[in-house]
Amino acid sequence: MRGKFITFEGGEGSGKSTHAEALAKRLTARGIRVVRTREPGGSPGAEIVRHILLSGMAKPLGAEAETILFAAARADHVHATIAPALAAGQWVICDRFIDSTRVYQGALGKVDIKLIRGLERVAVGDMMPDLTVLLDVPADIGMARAKLRRGVEAADRFEAEAFEFHEAVRKAFLILAEREPDRFVVVDGRPALDVVTERTVQAVERRLSTALLALGALTGGEDR
Ligand code: TYD
């Protein structure tokens, strides 16, 4: 049986990687084979493109060129990492995916949605996420967390944008979630870590119960 593909989305400092990791641990404890990955990157080819994008080197080329680079990285990531894992029955948990492009390059960068959808067809094909967890956090909280985590390091190309940008990112993600309620689940990212993890696990149990049952992995939470 093909594995399940779960993506985490949200703004800077929303806790995507922490909660993706926590979910991976919980599923692994139930005997599910999990592959953790992230974008941009997640395969050797895509990691090279990640460096070009996050260093800001591609910014002068314009938002469309950046979009094409994100898609090129994604195509390699899907081909080299995601598709083989799903085919082998592993579950893939990915930090950011197509919705980040729709939000950062589409809604914010004003890149034509037709170009974005066309690139999705090429890069992703039918490897669409089964479930997308949107961690929703107000921009001020997310930016403060991202700053704490970064310490003395410089902000990357996208972290360096202004407060209004991050608030617009948040709103754009919420609009996407509203448009595709079957794929998305919105989890409030403000409460304590354990609470958010618990709510995320419960959402996965609800949405992917058939697959979990088939694997004998629907435990009702005793694996804490
Ligand atoms: P990263 O260092 O992975 O940060 P985060 O912890 O916030 O995920 O940086 C990823 C950055 O790339 C983030 O600011 C959003 C941006 N991005 C896009 O603009 N488009 C995309 O398609 C993806 C995957 C990421």
Coordinates of C-alpha atoms and ligand atoms in Angstrom, one line a residue:
M1 CA 0.0 0.0 0.0
R2 CA 1.3 3.5 -0.9
G3 CA 2.3 5.4 2.2
K4 CA 0.7 8.7 3.2
F5 CA 2.1 12.1 2.5
I6 CA 1.7 14.7 5.1
T7 CA 2.9 18.3 4.7
F8 CA 3.3 21.0 7.3
E9 CA 2.8 24.6 6.3
G10 CA 2.8 28.0 8.1
G11 CA 4.8 31.2 8.5
E12 CA 8.2 31.7 10.0
G13 CA 8.4 30.5 13.6
S14 CA 5.0 28.7 13.4
G15 CA 6.7 25.5 14.7
K16 CA 6.5 23.4 11.5
S17 CA 9.8 21.5 12.0
T18 CA 9.2 20.9 15.7
H19 CA 5.8 19.5 15.1
A20 CA 6.7 17.6 12.0
E21 CA 9.4 15.9 14.1
A22 CA 7.1 15.2 17.0
L23 CA 4.5 13.6 14.7
A24 CA 7.2 11.5 13.0
K25 CA 8.2 10.2 16.5
R26 CA 4.6 9.4 17.4
L27 CA 4.0 7.5 14.1
T28 CA 7.3 5.7 14.3
A29 CA 6.3 4.5 17.9
R30 CA 3.3 2.9 16.3
G31 CA 5.4 1.0 13.9
I32 CA 5.0 3.2 10.8
R33 CA 8.1 3.8 8.7
V34 CA 8.4 7.5 8.4
V35 CA 10.6 9.7 6.2
R36 CA 11.1 13.2 7.4
T37 CA 12.0 15.8 4.8
R38 CA 11.7 19.5 4.0
E39 CA 11.6 22.1 1.3
P40 CA 13.3 23.8 -0.3
G41 CA 15.7 20.8 -0.4
G42 CA 15.1 17.2 0.7
S43 CA 17.3 15.6 -2.0
P44 CA 20.9 16.3 -3.0
G45 CA 19.9 18.3 -6.2
A46 CA 17.3 20.3 -4.4
E47 CA 19.6 21.2 -1.5
I48 CA 21.9 23.0 -4.0
V49 CA 18.9 25.0 -5.3
R50 CA 17.9 25.7 -1.7
H51 CA 21.2 27.5 -1.1
I52 CA 20.7 29.6 -4.2
L53 CA 17.2 30.6 -3.1
L54 CA 17.7 31.2 0.6
S55 CA 20.9 33.2 0.2
G56 CA 19.0 35.7 -1.9
M57 CA 21.2 35.1 -4.9
A58 CA 18.1 34.5 -7.1
K59 CA 16.2 37.5 -5.9
P60 CA 17.5 39.8 -8.6
L61 CA 16.2 37.4 -11.2
G62 CA 12.6 38.2 -10.1
A63 CA 9.8 36.3 -8.5
E64 CA 9.0 34.2 -11.6
A65 CA 12.5 32.9 -11.8
E66 CA 12.5 32.1 -8.1
T67 CA 9.2 30.2 -8.6
I68 CA 10.8 28.2 -11.4
L69 CA 13.7 27.4 -9.1
F70 CA 11.5 26.3 -6.3
A71 CA 9.7 24.1 -8.8
A72 CA 12.9 22.6 -10.1
A73 CA 14.0 21.8 -6.6
R74 CA 10.6 20.3 -5.9
A75 CA 10.7 18.1 -9.0
D76 CA 14.0 16.6 -7.9
H77 CA 12.7 16.2 -4.3
V78 CA 9.6 14.4 -5.4
H79 CA 11.5 12.2 -7.9
A80 CA 14.4 11.3 -5.7
T81 CA 12.9 11.2 -2.2
I82 CA 9.1 11.5 -1.9
A83 CA 7.8 9.2 -4.7
P84 CA 10.2 6.2 -3.9
A85 CA 9.4 6.4 -0.1
L86 CA 5.6 6.5 -0.7
A87 CA 5.9 3.6 -3.2
A88 CA 7.7 1.6 -0.6
G89 CA 4.8 2.1 1.8
Q90 CA 6.7 4.7 4.0
W91 CA 4.9 7.8 5.2
V92 CA 6.5 11.1 4.2
I93 CA 6.3 14.1 6.5
C94 CA 7.5 17.2 4.8
D95 CA 8.2 20.7 6.1
R96 CA 6.7 23.1 3.5
F97 CA 5.5 22.1 0.0
I98 CA 3.3 23.5 -2.8
D99 CA 1.3 25.7 -0.5
S100 CA 4.5 27.7 0.4
T101 CA 4.9 28.5 -3.3
R102 CA 1.3 29.4 -3.7
V103 CA 1.6 31.8 -0.7
Y104 CA 5.1 33.3 -0.9
Q105 CA 5.5 33.4 -4.7
G106 CA 1.8 33.5 -5.7
A107 CA -0.2 35.6 -3.1
L108 CA 2.8 37.7 -2.0
G109 CA 5.1 37.6 -5.0
K110 CA 2.2 38.2 -7.4
V111 CA 3.4 35.4 -9.7
D112 CA 0.6 34.3 -12.0
I113 CA -1.3 31.4 -10.4
K114 CA -1.5 29.7 -13.9
L115 CA 2.3 29.5 -14.0
I116 CA 2.3 28.1 -10.4
R117 CA -0.3 25.5 -11.2
G118 CA 1.5 24.5 -14.4
L119 CA 4.7 24.0 -12.5
E120 CA 2.9 22.0 -9.8
R121 CA 1.7 19.6 -12.5
V122 CA 5.2 19.1 -13.8
A123 CA 7.0 18.9 -10.5
V124 CA 4.4 17.1 -8.3
G125 CA 2.0 15.3 -10.7
D126 CA -0.1 13.0 -8.6
M127 CA 2.2 13.1 -5.6
M128 CA -0.1 15.5 -3.9
P129 CA -0.2 15.6 -0.1
D130 CA -2.9 13.5 1.6
L131 CA -3.0 15.9 4.5
T132 CA -1.6 19.4 5.0
V133 CA -1.3 20.6 8.6
L134 CA -1.4 24.4 8.7
L135 CA 0.2 25.7 11.9
D136 CA -1.5 29.1 12.4
V137 CA 0.4 31.7 14.5
P138 CA 0.0 35.5 14.4
A139 CA 2.9 37.1 12.6
D140 CA 4.3 38.9 15.7
I141 CA 4.6 35.7 17.7
G142 CA 6.1 33.8 14.8
M143 CA 8.7 36.4 14.0
A144 CA 9.7 36.6 17.7
R145 CA 10.2 32.9 17.8
A146 CA 12.1 32.8 14.5
K147 CA 14.4 35.6 15.9
L148 CA 15.0 33.6 19.1
R149 CA 15.9 30.5 17.2
R150 CA 18.2 32.4 14.8
G151 CA 20.2 34.0 17.6
V152 CA 23.0 36.1 16.2
E153 CA 22.7 34.6 12.6
A154 CA 21.4 36.9 9.9
A155 CA 17.8 36.5 8.7
D156 CA 17.4 34.6 5.4
R157 CA 15.8 36.1 2.3
F158 CA 12.3 35.5 3.5
E159 CA 12.7 36.0 7.2
A160 CA 14.0 39.5 6.5
E161 CA 10.7 40.7 5.2
A162 CA 8.6 43.2 7.3
F163 CA 5.8 42.4 9.7
E164 CA 3.1 43.2 7.2
F165 CA 4.6 40.6 4.8
H166 CA 4.4 37.9 7.5
E167 CA 0.8 38.8 8.4
A168 CA -0.1 38.6 4.7
V169 CA 1.5 35.2 4.6
R170 CA -0.6 34.0 7.5
K171 CA -3.8 35.3 5.8
A172 CA -2.9 33.7 2.5
F173 CA -2.3 30.3 4.1
L174 CA -5.7 30.5 5.9
I175 CA -7.4 31.3 2.5
L176 CA -5.8 28.2 1.0
A177 CA -7.0 26.1 3.9
E178 CA -10.5 27.4 3.5
R179 CA -10.5 26.5 -0.2
E180 CA -9.4 22.9 0.3
P181 CA -10.9 21.8 3.6
D182 CA -10.5 18.1 2.8
R183 CA -6.8 18.4 2.4
F184 CA -6.0 21.0 5.1
V185 CA -6.4 20.9 8.9
V186 CA -5.7 24.2 10.7
V187 CA -4.0 23.8 14.1
D188 CA -3.6 26.8 16.4
G189 CA 0.2 27.0 16.9
R190 CA 0.1 29.3 20.0
P191 CA -0.5 26.9 22.9
A192 CA 2.3 24.9 24.6
L193 CA 4.2 22.5 22.5
D194 CA 2.6 19.3 23.9
V195 CA -0.8 20.7 23.3
V196 CA -0.1 21.5 19.7
T197 CA 1.5 18.1 19.2
E198 CA -1.5 16.4 20.7
R199 CA -3.9 18.3 18.5
T200 CA -1.8 17.5 15.4
V201 CA -1.7 13.8 16.2
Q202 CA -5.5 13.8 16.8
A203 CA -6.1 15.5 13.4
V204 CA -3.9 12.9 11.7
E205 CA -5.9 10.1 13.4
R206 CA -9.2 11.7 12.3
R207 CA -8.2 12.3 8.7
L208 CA -6.1 9.3 8.0
S209 CA -7.9 6.8 10.2
T210 CA -8.5 4.2 7.4
A211 CA -4.8 4.0 6.6
L212 CA -3.9 3.9 10.3
L213 CA -6.5 1.1 11.0
A214 CA -5.2 -0.9 8.0
L215 CA -1.7 -0.7 9.6
G216 CA -3.0 -1.6 13.1
A217 CA -1.7 1.8 14.1
L218 CA -4.8 3.6 15.4
T219 CA -4.0 3.3 19.1
G220 CA -6.1 6.1 20.7
G221 CA -3.2 7.8 22.3
E222 CA -1.6 5.3 24.7
D223 CA 1.8 5.8 23.0
R224 CA 2.6 9.1 24.9
Ligands
TYD1 P1 13.6 27.6 6.0 O1 14.9 28.0 6.5 O2 13.3 26.2 5.7 O3 12.6 28.2 7.1 P2 11.2 27.8 7.8 O4 11.7 27.2 9.1 O5 10.5 29.0 7.9 O6 10.5 26.8 6.9 O7 13.2 28.6 4.8 C1 12.3 28.4 3.9 C2 11.9 29.7 3.3 O8 11.6 29.5 1.9 C3 10.7 30.3 3.9 O9 10.9 31.6 4.3 C4 9.6 30.2 2.9 C5 10.4 30.1 1.6 N1 9.7 29.3 0.6 C6 9.1 29.9 -0.5 O10 9.1 31.1 -0.6 N2 8.5 29.1 -1.4 C7 8.5 27.8 -1.4 O11 7.9 27.1 -2.3 C8 9.1 27.1 -0.2 C9 9.1 25.6 -0.1 C10 9.7 27.9 0.7

